[in-house]
């Protein structure tokens, strides 16, 4: 009751303390009914016939749908303004600062240092092409390691550098980090999602799904082994 009195007092533009002391429950009820009548064209809902109720419902539906539509358009425009990449760019050392460090405020950059002839690098480049189309707000870049960074060791390939706002946020270095040639595009998406390079709808590591049947198969094989031993 006390909260409701404060709410009415503030809505009516009357000082809160004064209103709490003076307003009775009957006055509150009268004020609410008056506000509803004004909103309903002078009638309460129980006073309206079916046609009037249908008309009111139509007006409310139109207003709600208009609000939803305006909100959706604003969201689409915001997304479109960010979705300006969509491909994997190849760069050399002179382009590094401009394309990576100066990519822009709020822009996530994924840089893949690779070398031709390394199968895992080729696989990850294929995955990046897929992810670049899926996440066009992220800037995906690749560069031959020694072209970009002289004397970069092959043992560290593949390497991902993750940048945002011109600063390096994290690194992914070496084949083991990516799970070797078993790395799927979904697993790479999850890794990039975890470091906030992309915004994925995934809720769990897709690698867990692969491990469940593997564990079941192992358990079955173990059970069969003991059965054969007992025979």
Tab-separated table of C-alpha atoms in Angstrom:
chain	number	residue	atom	x	y	z
A	1	UNK	CA	0.000	0.000	0.000
A	2	UNK	CA	2.777	2.456	0.914
A	3	UNK	CA	4.652	1.754	-2.362
A	4	UNK	CA	1.454	2.153	-4.341
A	5	UNK	CA	0.740	5.533	-2.703
A	6	UNK	CA	4.247	6.746	-3.565
A	7	UNK	CA	3.775	5.545	-7.155
A	8	UNK	CA	0.501	7.439	-7.555
A	9	UNK	CA	1.944	10.523	-5.863
A	10	UNK	CA	4.913	10.642	-8.217
A	11	UNK	CA	2.702	10.014	-11.275
A	12	UNK	CA	0.343	12.790	-10.274
A	13	UNK	CA	3.229	15.212	-9.807
A	14	UNK	CA	2.442	15.818	-6.130
A	15	UNK	CA	5.196	15.867	-3.458
A	16	UNK	CA	5.602	12.357	-2.069
A	17	UNK	CA	5.470	13.139	1.640
A	18	UNK	CA	2.425	15.306	1.328
A	19	UNK	CA	0.621	12.719	-0.763
A	20	UNK	CA	1.377	9.871	1.607
A	21	UNK	CA	-0.297	11.823	4.399
A	22	UNK	CA	-3.361	13.022	2.486
A	23	UNK	CA	-4.387	10.427	-0.110
A	24	UNK	CA	-6.952	7.845	1.018
A	25	UNK	CA	-7.618	4.467	-0.557
A	26	UNK	CA	-10.896	5.750	-2.005
A	27	UNK	CA	-9.073	8.650	-3.668
A	28	UNK	CA	-6.438	6.322	-5.047
A	29	UNK	CA	-9.120	4.077	-6.525
A	30	UNK	CA	-10.889	7.079	-8.041
A	31	UNK	CA	-7.633	8.348	-9.579
A	32	UNK	CA	-6.863	4.952	-11.081
A	33	UNK	CA	-10.357	4.591	-12.516
A	34	UNK	CA	-10.178	8.093	-13.967
A	35	UNK	CA	-6.831	7.323	-15.627
A	36	UNK	CA	-8.222	4.102	-17.103
A	37	UNK	CA	-11.330	5.895	-18.395
A	38	UNK	CA	-9.192	8.483	-20.177
A	39	UNK	CA	-7.099	5.752	-21.757
A	40	UNK	CA	-10.209	3.865	-22.869
A	41	UNK	CA	-11.947	6.875	-24.366
A	42	UNK	CA	-14.054	7.665	-21.312
A	43	UNK	CA	-15.139	4.106	-20.540
A	44	UNK	CA	-13.975	1.297	-18.330
A	45	UNK	CA	-13.516	-2.071	-20.007
A	46	UNK	CA	-16.565	-3.543	-18.283
A	47	UNK	CA	-18.646	-0.729	-19.792
A	48	UNK	CA	-17.575	-1.483	-23.384
A	49	UNK	CA	-19.485	-3.642	-25.835
A	50	UNK	CA	-17.804	-6.325	-27.961
A	51	UNK	CA	-17.183	-4.027	-30.946
A	52	UNK	CA	-15.478	-1.452	-28.741
A	53	UNK	CA	-13.343	-4.131	-27.122
A	54	UNK	CA	-12.327	-5.489	-30.550
A	55	UNK	CA	-11.415	-1.991	-31.711
A	56	UNK	CA	-9.357	-1.378	-28.580
A	57	UNK	CA	-7.601	-4.719	-29.028
A	58	UNK	CA	-6.793	-3.887	-32.655
A	59	UNK	CA	-5.351	-0.522	-31.646
A	60	UNK	CA	-3.236	-2.110	-28.922
A	61	UNK	CA	-2.037	-4.852	-31.309
A	62	UNK	CA	-1.023	-2.248	-33.891
A	63	UNK	CA	0.855	-0.253	-31.267
A	64	UNK	CA	2.665	-3.338	-29.943
A	65	UNK	CA	3.564	-4.583	-33.420
A	66	UNK	CA	4.794	-1.106	-34.386
A	67	UNK	CA	7.077	-1.048	-31.336
A	68	UNK	CA	8.398	-4.544	-32.096
A	69	UNK	CA	8.971	-3.643	-35.743
A	70	UNK	CA	10.824	-0.426	-34.859
A	71	UNK	CA	13.011	-2.300	-32.368
A	72	UNK	CA	13.771	-5.041	-34.900
A	73	UNK	CA	14.686	-2.508	-37.595
A	74	UNK	CA	17.051	-0.767	-35.179
A	75	UNK	CA	18.680	-4.117	-34.314
A	76	UNK	CA	19.076	-5.028	-37.997
A	77	UNK	CA	20.644	-1.672	-38.790
A	78	UNK	CA	23.070	-2.028	-35.888
A	79	UNK	CA	24.034	-5.526	-37.050
A	80	UNK	CA	24.418	-4.403	-40.661
A	81	UNK	CA	26.729	-1.572	-39.619
A	82	UNK	CA	29.051	-4.103	-37.963
A	83	UNK	CA	28.822	-6.830	-40.618
A	84	UNK	CA	31.393	-5.355	-42.993
A	85	UNK	CA	33.948	-8.134	-43.476
A	86	UNK	CA	32.843	-11.687	-44.333
A	87	UNK	CA	36.076	-12.880	-45.980
A	88	UNK	CA	39.609	-13.817	-44.926
A	89	UNK	CA	42.129	-11.135	-45.866
A	90	UNK	CA	45.742	-11.984	-46.724
A	91	UNK	CA	48.314	-9.459	-45.495
A	92	UNK	CA	52.069	-8.924	-45.458
A	93	UNK	CA	54.268	-7.206	-42.859
A	94	UNK	CA	53.780	-3.601	-44.125
A	95	UNK	CA	49.995	-3.983	-43.749
A	96	UNK	CA	50.136	-5.348	-40.204
A	97	UNK	CA	49.719	-2.094	-38.287
A	98	UNK	CA	47.002	-0.724	-40.534
A	99	UNK	CA	44.911	-3.892	-40.796
A	100	UNK	CA	45.442	-5.279	-37.277
A	101	UNK	CA	46.420	-2.572	-34.789
A	102	UNK	CA	44.285	0.078	-36.483
A	103	UNK	CA	41.307	-2.118	-37.349
A	104	UNK	CA	38.977	0.215	-35.428
A	105	UNK	CA	37.228	0.633	-32.102
A	106	UNK	CA	35.356	-2.453	-30.956
A	107	UNK	CA	36.579	-4.595	-33.868
A	108	UNK	CA	37.686	-8.150	-33.113
A	109	UNK	CA	40.592	-9.346	-35.257
A	110	UNK	CA	41.636	-12.972	-35.728
A	111	UNK	CA	45.091	-13.272	-37.338
A	112	UNK	CA	46.278	-16.699	-38.495
A	113	UNK	CA	50.024	-17.107	-38.989
A	114	UNK	CA	50.506	-20.091	-41.277
A	115	UNK	CA	52.866	-21.680	-43.758
A	116	UNK	CA	52.111	-23.524	-46.968
A	117	UNK	CA	52.779	-27.257	-46.818
A	118	UNK	CA	51.549	-27.641	-43.220
A	119	UNK	CA	48.261	-29.622	-43.408
A	120	UNK	CA	46.766	-28.230	-40.188
A	121	UNK	CA	47.367	-24.652	-41.366
A	122	UNK	CA	45.522	-25.448	-44.600
A	123	UNK	CA	42.641	-27.003	-42.645
A	124	UNK	CA	42.309	-24.006	-40.335
A	125	UNK	CA	42.331	-21.626	-43.301
A	126	UNK	CA	39.363	-23.548	-44.706
A	127	UNK	CA	37.571	-23.276	-41.360
A	128	UNK	CA	38.303	-19.541	-41.181
A	129	UNK	CA	36.711	-19.014	-44.590
A	130	UNK	CA	33.519	-20.608	-43.244
A	131	UNK	CA	33.601	-18.646	-39.990
A	132	UNK	CA	34.312	-15.353	-41.750
A	133	UNK	CA	31.023	-15.712	-43.634
A	134	UNK	CA	29.202	-16.675	-40.436
A	135	UNK	CA	30.653	-13.833	-38.336
A	136	UNK	CA	31.102	-10.849	-40.688
A	137	UNK	CA	31.541	-8.444	-37.754
A	138	UNK	CA	34.895	-10.095	-36.950
A	139	UNK	CA	37.904	-9.295	-39.104
A	140	UNK	CA	39.629	-12.516	-40.160
A	141	UNK	CA	43.194	-12.210	-41.485
A	142	UNK	CA	45.877	-14.683	-42.511
A	143	UNK	CA	49.551	-14.182	-43.244
A	144	UNK	CA	52.486	-16.413	-44.051
A	145	UNK	CA	54.376	-16.508	-40.773
A	146	UNK	CA	57.868	-15.557	-41.982
A	147	UNK	CA	56.479	-12.929	-44.329
A	148	UNK	CA	54.690	-11.257	-41.454
A	149	UNK	CA	57.251	-11.933	-38.698
A	150	UNK	CA	60.813	-12.777	-39.874
A	151	UNK	CA	62.258	-16.014	-38.446
A	152	UNK	CA	58.976	-17.070	-36.865
A	153	UNK	CA	59.531	-20.735	-35.861
A	154	UNK	CA	57.589	-23.406	-37.735
A	155	UNK	CA	57.161	-25.404	-34.512
A	156	UNK	CA	54.745	-22.701	-33.317
A	157	UNK	CA	52.450	-23.079	-36.327
A	158	UNK	CA	49.613	-22.694	-36.628
A	159	UNK	CA	49.368	-19.561	-34.460
A	160	UNK	CA	46.350	-17.319	-33.898
A	161	UNK	CA	46.660	-13.782	-32.528
A	162	UNK	CA	43.391	-12.310	-31.215
A	163	UNK	CA	43.181	-8.511	-31.181
A	164	UNK	CA	40.580	-5.985	-30.087
A	165	UNK	CA	40.826	-2.196	-30.056
A	166	UNK	CA	44.370	-2.490	-31.382
A	167	UNK	CA	45.643	-4.631	-28.503
A	168	UNK	CA	46.475	-8.327	-28.484
A	169	UNK	CA	44.079	-10.123	-26.145
A	170	UNK	CA	45.245	-13.723	-26.435
A	171	UNK	CA	47.329	-16.192	-28.460
A	172	UNK	CA	46.730	-19.749	-29.631
A	173	UNK	CA	50.041	-21.404	-30.442
A	174	UNK	CA	50.848	-24.810	-31.900
A	175	UNK	CA	49.023	-27.845	-33.250
A	176	UNK	CA	48.117	-29.247	-29.820
A	177	UNK	CA	46.147	-26.080	-28.981
A	178	UNK	CA	43.791	-26.774	-31.901
A	179	UNK	CA	43.522	-30.535	-31.398
A	180	UNK	CA	45.511	-31.440	-34.497
A	181	UNK	CA	43.873	-32.549	-37.742
A	182	UNK	CA	40.759	-33.652	-35.840
A	183	UNK	CA	39.791	-30.004	-35.295
A	184	UNK	CA	36.359	-29.305	-36.775
A	185	UNK	CA	34.959	-25.943	-37.794
A	186	UNK	CA	32.546	-26.093	-34.836
A	187	UNK	CA	35.402	-26.731	-32.410
A	188	UNK	CA	37.329	-23.775	-33.828
A	189	UNK	CA	34.219	-21.607	-33.506
A	190	UNK	CA	33.950	-22.642	-29.857
A	191	UNK	CA	37.596	-21.762	-29.191
A	192	UNK	CA	37.134	-18.319	-30.744
A	193	UNK	CA	33.864	-17.843	-28.855
A	194	UNK	CA	35.587	-18.590	-25.537
A	195	UNK	CA	38.136	-15.827	-26.140
A	196	UNK	CA	35.325	-13.472	-27.295
A	197	UNK	CA	36.636	-13.163	-30.844
A	198	UNK	CA	33.178	-14.154	-32.152
A	199	UNK	CA	29.722	-14.226	-30.572
A	200	UNK	CA	28.483	-17.772	-31.030
A	201	UNK	CA	25.157	-19.295	-29.994
A	202	UNK	CA	26.980	-22.424	-28.829
A	203	UNK	CA	26.483	-23.271	-25.169
A	204	UNK	CA	28.999	-26.106	-24.818
A	205	UNK	CA	32.136	-27.476	-26.385
A	206	UNK	CA	31.147	-29.577	-29.445
A	207	UNK	CA	34.115	-31.845	-28.687
A	208	UNK	CA	32.122	-33.224	-25.747
A	209	UNK	CA	29.605	-34.717	-28.169
A	210	UNK	CA	32.375	-36.672	-29.883
A	211	UNK	CA	33.720	-37.988	-26.613
A	212	UNK	CA	30.396	-39.432	-25.420
A	213	UNK	CA	30.163	-42.138	-28.138
A	214	UNK	CA	33.904	-42.794	-27.765
A	215	UNK	CA	33.411	-43.472	-24.055
A	216	UNK	CA	30.437	-45.731	-24.760
A	217	UNK	CA	32.388	-47.664	-27.370
A	218	UNK	CA	35.276	-48.093	-24.944
A	219	UNK	CA	32.928	-49.353	-22.217
A	220	UNK	CA	31.321	-51.869	-24.597
A	221	UNK	CA	34.707	-53.132	-25.755
A	222	UNK	CA	35.839	-53.497	-22.142
A	223	UNK	CA	32.682	-55.429	-21.248
A	224	UNK	CA	33.142	-57.737	-24.250
A	225	UNK	CA	36.762	-58.308	-23.239
A	226	UNK	CA	35.809	-59.471	-19.735
A	227	UNK	CA	33.041	-61.662	-21.148
A	228	UNK	CA	35.502	-63.387	-23.457
A	229	UNK	CA	37.978	-63.834	-20.582
A	230	UNK	CA	35.323	-65.497	-18.432
A	231	UNK	CA	34.532	-67.956	-21.215
